[in-house]
Short mmCIF file of N, CA and C in Angstrom, two decimals:
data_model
loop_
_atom_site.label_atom_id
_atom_site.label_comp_id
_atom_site.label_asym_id
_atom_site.label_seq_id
_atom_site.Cartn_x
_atom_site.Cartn_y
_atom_site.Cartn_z
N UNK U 617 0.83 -1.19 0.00
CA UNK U 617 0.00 0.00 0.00
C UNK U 617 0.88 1.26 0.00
N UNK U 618 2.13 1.43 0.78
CA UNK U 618 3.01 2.66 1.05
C UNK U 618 3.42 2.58 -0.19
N UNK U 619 4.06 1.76 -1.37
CA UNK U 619 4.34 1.81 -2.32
C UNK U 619 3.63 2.34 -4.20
N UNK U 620 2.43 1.76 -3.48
CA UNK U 620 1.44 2.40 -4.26
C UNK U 620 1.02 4.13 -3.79
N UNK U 621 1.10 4.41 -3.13
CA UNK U 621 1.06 5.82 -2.72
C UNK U 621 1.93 6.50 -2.99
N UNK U 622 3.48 5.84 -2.70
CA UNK U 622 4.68 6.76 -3.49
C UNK U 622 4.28 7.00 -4.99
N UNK U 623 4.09 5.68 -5.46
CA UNK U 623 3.84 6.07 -7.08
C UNK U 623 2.83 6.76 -7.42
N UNK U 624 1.95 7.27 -6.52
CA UNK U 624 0.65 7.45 -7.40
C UNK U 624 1.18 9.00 -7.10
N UNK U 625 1.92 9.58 -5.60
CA UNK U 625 2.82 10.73 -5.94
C UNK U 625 3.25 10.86 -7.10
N UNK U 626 4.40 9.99 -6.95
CA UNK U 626 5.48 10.63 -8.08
C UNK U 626 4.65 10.93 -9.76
N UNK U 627 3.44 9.93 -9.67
CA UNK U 627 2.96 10.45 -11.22
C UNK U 627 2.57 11.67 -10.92
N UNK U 628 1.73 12.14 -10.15
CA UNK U 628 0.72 13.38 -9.79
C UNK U 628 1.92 14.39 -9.89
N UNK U 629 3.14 14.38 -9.03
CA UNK U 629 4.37 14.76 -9.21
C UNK U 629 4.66 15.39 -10.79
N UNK U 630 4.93 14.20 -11.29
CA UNK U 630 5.53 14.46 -12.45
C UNK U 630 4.55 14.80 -13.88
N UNK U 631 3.49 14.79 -13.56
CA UNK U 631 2.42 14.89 -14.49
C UNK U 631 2.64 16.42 -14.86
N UNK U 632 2.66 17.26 -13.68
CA UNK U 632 2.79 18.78 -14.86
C UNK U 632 4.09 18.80 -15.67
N UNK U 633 4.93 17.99 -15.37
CA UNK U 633 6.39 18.47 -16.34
C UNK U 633 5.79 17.64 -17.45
N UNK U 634 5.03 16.47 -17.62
CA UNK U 634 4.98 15.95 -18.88
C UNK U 634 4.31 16.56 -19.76
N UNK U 635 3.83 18.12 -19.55
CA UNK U 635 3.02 19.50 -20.15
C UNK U 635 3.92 19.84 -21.01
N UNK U 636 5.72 19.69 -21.25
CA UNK U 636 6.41 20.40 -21.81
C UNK U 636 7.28 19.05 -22.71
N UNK U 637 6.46 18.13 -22.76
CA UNK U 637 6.65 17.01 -23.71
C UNK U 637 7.57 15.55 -23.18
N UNK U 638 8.94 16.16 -22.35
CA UNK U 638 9.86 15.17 -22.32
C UNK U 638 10.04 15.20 -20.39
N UNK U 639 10.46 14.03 -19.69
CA UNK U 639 11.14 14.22 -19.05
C UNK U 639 12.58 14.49 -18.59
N UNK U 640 13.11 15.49 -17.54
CA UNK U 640 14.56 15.65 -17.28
C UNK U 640 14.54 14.13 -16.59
N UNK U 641 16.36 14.26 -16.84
CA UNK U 641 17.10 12.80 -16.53
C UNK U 641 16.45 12.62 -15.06
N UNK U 642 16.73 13.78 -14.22
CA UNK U 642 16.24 13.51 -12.92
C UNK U 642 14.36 13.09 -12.20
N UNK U 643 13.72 13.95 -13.63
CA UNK U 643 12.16 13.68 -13.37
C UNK U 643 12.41 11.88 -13.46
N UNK U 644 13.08 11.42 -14.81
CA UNK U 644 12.71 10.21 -14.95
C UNK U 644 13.32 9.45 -13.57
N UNK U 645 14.58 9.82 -13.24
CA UNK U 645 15.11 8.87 -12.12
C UNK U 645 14.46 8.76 -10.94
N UNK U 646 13.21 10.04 -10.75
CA UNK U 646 12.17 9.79 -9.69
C UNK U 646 10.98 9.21 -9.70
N UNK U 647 10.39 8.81 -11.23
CA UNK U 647 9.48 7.72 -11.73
C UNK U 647 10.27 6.25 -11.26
N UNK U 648 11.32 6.28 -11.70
CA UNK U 648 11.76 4.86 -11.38
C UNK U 648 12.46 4.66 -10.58
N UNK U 649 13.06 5.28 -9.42
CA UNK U 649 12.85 4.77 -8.09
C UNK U 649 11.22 4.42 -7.36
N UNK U 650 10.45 5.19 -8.17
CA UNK U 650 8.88 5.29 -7.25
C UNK U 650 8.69 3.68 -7.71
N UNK U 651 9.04 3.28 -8.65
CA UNK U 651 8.91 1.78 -9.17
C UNK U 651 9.84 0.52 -9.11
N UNK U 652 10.78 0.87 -7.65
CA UNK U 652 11.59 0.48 -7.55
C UNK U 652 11.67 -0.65 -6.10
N UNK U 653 12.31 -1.38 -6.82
CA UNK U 653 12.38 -2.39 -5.20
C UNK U 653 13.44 -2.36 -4.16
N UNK U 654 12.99 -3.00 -2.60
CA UNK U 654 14.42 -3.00 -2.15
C UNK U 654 15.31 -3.70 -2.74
N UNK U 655 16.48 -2.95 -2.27
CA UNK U 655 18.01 -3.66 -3.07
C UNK U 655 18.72 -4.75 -2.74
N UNK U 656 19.15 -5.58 -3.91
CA UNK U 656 19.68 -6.98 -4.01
C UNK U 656 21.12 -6.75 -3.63
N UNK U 657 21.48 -8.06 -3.90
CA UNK U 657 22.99 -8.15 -4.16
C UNK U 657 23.50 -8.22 -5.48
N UNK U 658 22.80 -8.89 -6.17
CA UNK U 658 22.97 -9.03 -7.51
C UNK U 658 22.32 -9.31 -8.66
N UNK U 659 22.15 -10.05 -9.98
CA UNK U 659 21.08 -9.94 -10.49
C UNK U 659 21.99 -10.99 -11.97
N UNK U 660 21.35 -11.77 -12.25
CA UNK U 660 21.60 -12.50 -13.65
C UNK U 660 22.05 -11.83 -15.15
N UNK U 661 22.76 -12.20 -15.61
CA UNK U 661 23.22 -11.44 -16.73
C UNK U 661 23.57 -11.96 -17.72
N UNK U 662 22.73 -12.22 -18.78
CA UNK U 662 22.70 -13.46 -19.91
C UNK U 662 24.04 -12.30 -20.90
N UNK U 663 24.78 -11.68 -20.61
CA UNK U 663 25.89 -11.36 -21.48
C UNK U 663 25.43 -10.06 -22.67
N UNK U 664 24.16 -9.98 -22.61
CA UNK U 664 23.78 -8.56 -23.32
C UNK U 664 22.82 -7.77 -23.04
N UNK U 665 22.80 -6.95 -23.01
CA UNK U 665 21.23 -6.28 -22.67
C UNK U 665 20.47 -5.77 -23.51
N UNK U 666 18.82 -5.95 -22.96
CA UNK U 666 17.85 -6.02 -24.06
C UNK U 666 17.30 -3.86 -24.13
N UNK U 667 18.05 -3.31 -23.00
CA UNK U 667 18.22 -1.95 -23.51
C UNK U 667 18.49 -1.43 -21.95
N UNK U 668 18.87 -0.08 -22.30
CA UNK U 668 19.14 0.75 -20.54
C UNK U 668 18.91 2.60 -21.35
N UNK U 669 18.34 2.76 -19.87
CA UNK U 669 18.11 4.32 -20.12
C UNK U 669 18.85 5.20 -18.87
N UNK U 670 19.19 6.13 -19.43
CA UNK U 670 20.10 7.10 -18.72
C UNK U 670 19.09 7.82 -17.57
N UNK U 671 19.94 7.45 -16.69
CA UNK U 671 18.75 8.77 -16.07
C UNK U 671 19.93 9.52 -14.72
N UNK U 672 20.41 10.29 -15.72
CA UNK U 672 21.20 11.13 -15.40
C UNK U 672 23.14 10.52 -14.95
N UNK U 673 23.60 11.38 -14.26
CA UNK U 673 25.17 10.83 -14.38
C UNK U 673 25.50 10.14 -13.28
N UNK U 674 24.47 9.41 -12.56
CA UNK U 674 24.59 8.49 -11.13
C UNK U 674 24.08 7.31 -11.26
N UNK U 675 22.84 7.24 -12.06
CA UNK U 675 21.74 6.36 -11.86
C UNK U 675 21.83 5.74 -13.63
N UNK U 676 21.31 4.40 -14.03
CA UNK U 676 20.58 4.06 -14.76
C UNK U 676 19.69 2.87 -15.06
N UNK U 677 18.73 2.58 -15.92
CA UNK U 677 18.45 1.46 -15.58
C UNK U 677 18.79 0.46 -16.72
N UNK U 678 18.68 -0.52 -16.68
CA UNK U 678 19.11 -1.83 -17.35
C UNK U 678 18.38 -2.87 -17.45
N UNK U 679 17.91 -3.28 -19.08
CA UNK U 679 16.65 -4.25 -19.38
C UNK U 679 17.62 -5.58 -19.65
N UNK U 680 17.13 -6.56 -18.33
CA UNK U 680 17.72 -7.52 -19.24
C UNK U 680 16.83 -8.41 -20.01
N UNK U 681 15.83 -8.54 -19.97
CA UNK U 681 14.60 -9.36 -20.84
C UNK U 681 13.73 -8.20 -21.03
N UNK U 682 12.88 -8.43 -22.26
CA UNK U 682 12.23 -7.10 -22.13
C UNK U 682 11.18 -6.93 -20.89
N UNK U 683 11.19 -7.75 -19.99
CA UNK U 683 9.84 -7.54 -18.67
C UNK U 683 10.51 -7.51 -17.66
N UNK U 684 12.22 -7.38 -17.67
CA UNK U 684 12.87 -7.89 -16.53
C UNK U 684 14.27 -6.63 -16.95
N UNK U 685 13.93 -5.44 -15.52
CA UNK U 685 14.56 -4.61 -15.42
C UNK U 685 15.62 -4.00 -14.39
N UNK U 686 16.54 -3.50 -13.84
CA UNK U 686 17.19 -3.10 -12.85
C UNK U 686 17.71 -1.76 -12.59
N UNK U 687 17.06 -1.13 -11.66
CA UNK U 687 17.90 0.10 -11.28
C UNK U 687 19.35 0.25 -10.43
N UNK U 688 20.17 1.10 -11.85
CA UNK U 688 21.98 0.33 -10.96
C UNK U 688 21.67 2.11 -10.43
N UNK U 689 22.62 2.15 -9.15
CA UNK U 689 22.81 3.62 -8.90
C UNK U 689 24.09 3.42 -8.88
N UNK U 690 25.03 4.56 -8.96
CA UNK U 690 26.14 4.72 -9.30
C UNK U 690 27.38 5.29 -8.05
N UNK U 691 28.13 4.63 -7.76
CA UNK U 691 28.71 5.33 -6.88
C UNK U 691 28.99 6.79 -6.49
N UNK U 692 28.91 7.56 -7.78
CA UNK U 692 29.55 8.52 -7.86
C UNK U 692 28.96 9.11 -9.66
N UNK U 693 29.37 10.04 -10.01
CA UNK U 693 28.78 10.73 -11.68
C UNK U 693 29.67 10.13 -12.28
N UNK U 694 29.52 9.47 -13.32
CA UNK U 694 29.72 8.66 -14.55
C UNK U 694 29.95 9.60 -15.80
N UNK U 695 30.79 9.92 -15.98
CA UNK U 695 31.28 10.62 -16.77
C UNK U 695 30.60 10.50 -18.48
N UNK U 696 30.13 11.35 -19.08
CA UNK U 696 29.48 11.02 -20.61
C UNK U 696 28.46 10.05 -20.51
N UNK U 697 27.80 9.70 -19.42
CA UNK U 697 26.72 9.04 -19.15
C UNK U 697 25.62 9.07 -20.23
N UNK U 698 25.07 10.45 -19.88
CA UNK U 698 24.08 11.34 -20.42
C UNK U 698 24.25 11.32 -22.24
N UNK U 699 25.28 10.73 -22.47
CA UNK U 699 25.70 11.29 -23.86
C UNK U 699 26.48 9.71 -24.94
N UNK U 700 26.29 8.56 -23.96
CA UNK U 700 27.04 7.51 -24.49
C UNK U 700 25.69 6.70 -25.59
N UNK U 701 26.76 6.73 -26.28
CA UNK U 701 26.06 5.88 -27.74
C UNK U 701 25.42 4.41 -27.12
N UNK U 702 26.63 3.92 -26.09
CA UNK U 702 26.38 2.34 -25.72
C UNK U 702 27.18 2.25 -24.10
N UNK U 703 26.45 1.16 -23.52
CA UNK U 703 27.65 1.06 -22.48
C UNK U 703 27.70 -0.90 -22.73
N UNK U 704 28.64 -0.95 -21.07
CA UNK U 704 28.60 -1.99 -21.45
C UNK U 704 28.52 -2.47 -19.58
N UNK U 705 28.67 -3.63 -19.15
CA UNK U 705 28.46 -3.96 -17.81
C UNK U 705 29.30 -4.95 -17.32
N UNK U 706 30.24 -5.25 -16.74
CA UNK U 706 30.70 -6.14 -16.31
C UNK U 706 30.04 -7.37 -15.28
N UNK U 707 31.30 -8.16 -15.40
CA UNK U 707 29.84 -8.91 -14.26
C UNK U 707 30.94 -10.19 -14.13
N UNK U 708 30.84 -11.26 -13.20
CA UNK U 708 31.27 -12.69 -12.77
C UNK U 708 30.48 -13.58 -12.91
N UNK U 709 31.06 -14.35 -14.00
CA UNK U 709 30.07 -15.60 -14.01
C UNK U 709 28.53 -15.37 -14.44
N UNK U 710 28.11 -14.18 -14.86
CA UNK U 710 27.09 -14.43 -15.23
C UNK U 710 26.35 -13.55 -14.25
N UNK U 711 26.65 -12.89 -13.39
CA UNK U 711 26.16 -12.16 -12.01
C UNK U 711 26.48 -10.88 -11.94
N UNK U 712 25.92 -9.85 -11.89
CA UNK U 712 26.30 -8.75 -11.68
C UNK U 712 25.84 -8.31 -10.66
N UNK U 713 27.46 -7.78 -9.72
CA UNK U 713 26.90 -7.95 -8.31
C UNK U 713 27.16 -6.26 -7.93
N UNK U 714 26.32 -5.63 -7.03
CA UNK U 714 26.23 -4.35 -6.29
C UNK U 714 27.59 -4.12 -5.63
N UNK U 715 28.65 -2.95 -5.72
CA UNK U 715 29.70 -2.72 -4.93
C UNK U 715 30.71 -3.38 -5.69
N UNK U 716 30.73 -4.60 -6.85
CA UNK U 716 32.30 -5.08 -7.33
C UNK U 716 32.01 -4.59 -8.76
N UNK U 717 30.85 -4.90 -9.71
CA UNK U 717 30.77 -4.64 -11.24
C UNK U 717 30.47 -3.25 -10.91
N UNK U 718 30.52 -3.03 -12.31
CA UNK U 718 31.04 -1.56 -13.07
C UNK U 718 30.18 -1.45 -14.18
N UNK U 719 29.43 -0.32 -14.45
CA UNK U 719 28.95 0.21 -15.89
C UNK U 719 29.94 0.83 -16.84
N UNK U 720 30.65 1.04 -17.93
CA UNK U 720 31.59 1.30 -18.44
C UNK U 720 30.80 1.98 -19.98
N UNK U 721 31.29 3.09 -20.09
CA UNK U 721 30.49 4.15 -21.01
C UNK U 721 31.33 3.64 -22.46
N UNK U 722 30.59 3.35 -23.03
CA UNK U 722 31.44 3.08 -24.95
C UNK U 722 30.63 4.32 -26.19
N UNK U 723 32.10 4.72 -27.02
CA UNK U 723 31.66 5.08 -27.80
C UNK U 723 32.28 6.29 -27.92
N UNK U 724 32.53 7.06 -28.49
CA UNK U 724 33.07 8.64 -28.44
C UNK U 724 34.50 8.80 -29.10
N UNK U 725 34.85 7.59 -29.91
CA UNK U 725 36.14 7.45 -30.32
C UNK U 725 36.90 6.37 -29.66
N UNK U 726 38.07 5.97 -30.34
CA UNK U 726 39.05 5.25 -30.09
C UNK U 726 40.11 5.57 -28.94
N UNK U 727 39.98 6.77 -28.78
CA UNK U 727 40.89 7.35 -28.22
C UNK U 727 40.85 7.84 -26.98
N UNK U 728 39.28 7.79 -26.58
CA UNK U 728 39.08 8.47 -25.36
C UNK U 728 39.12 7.30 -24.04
N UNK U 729 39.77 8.02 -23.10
CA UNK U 729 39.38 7.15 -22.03
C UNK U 729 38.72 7.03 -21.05
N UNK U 730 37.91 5.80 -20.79
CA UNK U 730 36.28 5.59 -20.29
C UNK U 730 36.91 5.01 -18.93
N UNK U 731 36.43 6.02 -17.56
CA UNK U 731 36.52 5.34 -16.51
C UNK U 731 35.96 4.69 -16.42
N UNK U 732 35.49 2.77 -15.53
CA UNK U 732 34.55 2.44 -15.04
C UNK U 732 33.74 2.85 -13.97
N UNK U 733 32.45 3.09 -14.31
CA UNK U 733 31.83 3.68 -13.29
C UNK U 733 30.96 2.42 -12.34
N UNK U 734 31.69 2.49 -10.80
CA UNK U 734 31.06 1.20 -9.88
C UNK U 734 29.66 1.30 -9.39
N UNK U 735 28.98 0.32 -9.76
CA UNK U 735 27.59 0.09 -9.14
C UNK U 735 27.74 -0.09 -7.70
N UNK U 736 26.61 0.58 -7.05
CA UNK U 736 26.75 1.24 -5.97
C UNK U 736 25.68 0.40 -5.21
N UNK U 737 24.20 0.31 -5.40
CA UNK U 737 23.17 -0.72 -5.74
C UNK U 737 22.70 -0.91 -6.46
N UNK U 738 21.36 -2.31 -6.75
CA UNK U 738 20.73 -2.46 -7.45
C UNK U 738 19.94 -3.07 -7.15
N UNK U 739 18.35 -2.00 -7.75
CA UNK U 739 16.82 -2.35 -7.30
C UNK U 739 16.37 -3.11 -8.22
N UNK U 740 15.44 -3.98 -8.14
CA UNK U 740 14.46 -4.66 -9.43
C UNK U 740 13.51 -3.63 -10.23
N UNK U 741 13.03 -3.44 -10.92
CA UNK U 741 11.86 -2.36 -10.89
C UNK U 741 10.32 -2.93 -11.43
N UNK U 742 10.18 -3.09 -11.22
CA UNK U 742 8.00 -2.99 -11.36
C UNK U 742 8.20 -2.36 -12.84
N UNK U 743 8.41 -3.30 -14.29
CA UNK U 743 8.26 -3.04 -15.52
C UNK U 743 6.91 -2.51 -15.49
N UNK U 744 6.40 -3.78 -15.13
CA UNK U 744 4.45 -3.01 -15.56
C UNK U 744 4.11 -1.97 -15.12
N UNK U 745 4.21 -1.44 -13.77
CA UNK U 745 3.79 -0.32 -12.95
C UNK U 745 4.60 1.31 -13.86
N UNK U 746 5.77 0.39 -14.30
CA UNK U 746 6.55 1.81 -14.65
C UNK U 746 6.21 1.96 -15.89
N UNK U 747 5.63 1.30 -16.66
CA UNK U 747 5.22 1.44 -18.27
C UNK U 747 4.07 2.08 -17.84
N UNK U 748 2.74 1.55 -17.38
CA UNK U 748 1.88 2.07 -16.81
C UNK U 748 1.98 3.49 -16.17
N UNK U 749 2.86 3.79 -15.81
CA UNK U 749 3.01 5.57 -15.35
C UNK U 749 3.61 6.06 -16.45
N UNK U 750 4.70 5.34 -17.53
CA UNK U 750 4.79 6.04 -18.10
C UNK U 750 3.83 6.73 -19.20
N UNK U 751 2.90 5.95 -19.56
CA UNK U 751 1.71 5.52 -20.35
C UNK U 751 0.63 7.13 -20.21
N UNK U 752 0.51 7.14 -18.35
CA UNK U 752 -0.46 7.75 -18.23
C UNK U 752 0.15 9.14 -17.91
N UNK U 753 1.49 9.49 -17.91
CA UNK U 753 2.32 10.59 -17.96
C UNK U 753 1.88 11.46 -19.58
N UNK U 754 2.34 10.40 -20.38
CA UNK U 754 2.48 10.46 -21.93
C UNK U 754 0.69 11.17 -22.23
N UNK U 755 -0.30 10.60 -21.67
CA UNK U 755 -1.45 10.56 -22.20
C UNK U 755 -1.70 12.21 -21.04
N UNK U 756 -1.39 12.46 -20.04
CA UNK U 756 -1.50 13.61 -19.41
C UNK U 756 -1.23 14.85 -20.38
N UNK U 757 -0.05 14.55 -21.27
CA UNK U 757 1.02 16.07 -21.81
C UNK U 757 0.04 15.80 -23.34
N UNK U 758 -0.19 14.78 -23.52
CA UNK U 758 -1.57 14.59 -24.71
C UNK U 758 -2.43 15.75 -24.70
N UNK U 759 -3.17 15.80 -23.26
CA UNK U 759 -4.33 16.12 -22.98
C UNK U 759 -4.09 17.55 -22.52
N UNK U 760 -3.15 18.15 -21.76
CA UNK U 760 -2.16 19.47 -21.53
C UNK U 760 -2.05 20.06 -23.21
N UNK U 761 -1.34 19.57 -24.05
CA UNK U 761 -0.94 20.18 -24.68
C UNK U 761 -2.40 20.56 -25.92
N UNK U 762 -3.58 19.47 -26.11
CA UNK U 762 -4.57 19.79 -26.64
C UNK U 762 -5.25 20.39 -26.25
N UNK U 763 -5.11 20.77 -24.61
CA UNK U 763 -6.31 22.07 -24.04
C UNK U 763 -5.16 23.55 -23.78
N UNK U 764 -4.14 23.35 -24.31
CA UNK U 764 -3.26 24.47 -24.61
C UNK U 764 -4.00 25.39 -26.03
N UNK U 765 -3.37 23.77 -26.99
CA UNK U 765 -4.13 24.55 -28.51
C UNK U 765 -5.66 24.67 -28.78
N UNK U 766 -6.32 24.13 -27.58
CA UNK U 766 -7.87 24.62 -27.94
C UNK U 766 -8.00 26.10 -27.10
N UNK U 767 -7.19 26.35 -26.16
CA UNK U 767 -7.47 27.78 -25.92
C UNK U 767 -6.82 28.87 -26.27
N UNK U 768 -5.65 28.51 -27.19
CA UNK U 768 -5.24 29.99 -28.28
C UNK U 768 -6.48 30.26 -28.81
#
C-alpha cells in the first residue's frame, strides 16, 4: 500500500512536467525509483542487454529481458553518461553484483578514455507499474498540450 502511494505521488508529481513534452534525466530517475524495489545483491546477466536508459550521471536502468529490469545507482557521476552511444556492464560468471561490477560508457572514439563507473546498488523495478506511469504521464502532456491549442 506505502508503495502504491509513493507512485501514485510521483505520477501526480511528475504529471505537470509531462506538459512540456519530455522528461529531465532527474524527473525520470524519480518515476523509477517510485517503481523500484528493495536492493539486491545481484542480479543474472545473460551477457547482453535487451536496452538501458540514462537517467542522469549516477543512476541508470538496465533491461535484461524485455519484462525484466534493474535500477543500478552509481557510486559517484559517470562521466558522458548522459551522452554515451552504448555502455557496457561487467559482471562474474554471469552475475552482476552491487559494490564489485562496473557500468563502463562506450563510444566517443578510439581514443578516449572511459573510466569504469562502480555500481553502488541495485533495485528490481515494477516493468508493468513503470510502463503504466509512463503511459499515463504520456497521455497527461496529450491532454495538456490539446487544451493548450484549444485555448489559443
Amino acid at each position: 500500500m506505502k508503495r502504491l502511494a509513493i507512485a501514485l505521488f510521483a505520477v501526480a508529481a511528475l504529471a505537470g512536467c509531462a506538459t512540456t513534452g519530455k522528461l529531465s534525466s532527474s524527473e525520470r530517475l524519480q518515476l523509477y525509483r517510485a517503481h523500484a524495489g528493495a536492493p539486491v545483491k545481484d542480479f543474472q546477466y545473460f551477457g547482453s542487454l535487451n536496452g538501458w536508459t540514462e537517467l542522469g550521471d549516477s543512476a541508470l536502468a538496465v533491461w535484461t529481458k524485455p519484462n525484466e529490469a534493474w535500477l543500478l545507482n552509481l557510486s559517484g557521476p559517470c562521466m558522458d553518461l548522459s551522452y554515451a552511444p552504448a555502455i557496457s556492464v561487467t559482471n562474474m560468471m554471469g552475475r552482476v553484483s552491487a559494490k564489485f561490477d562496473r557500468v563502463i560508457v562506450r563510444g566517443g572514439g578510439p581514443n578516449m578514455m572511459r573510466v569504469p563507473c562502480r555500481i553502488d546498488t541495485i533495485q528490481p523495478l515494477d516493468v508493468k507499474a513503470l510502463r503504466a506511469s509512463e503511459k499515463e504521464l504520456r497521455e497527461a502532456g496529450i491532454e495538456a498540450r490539446a487544451e493548450d491549442q484549444g485555448g489559443n
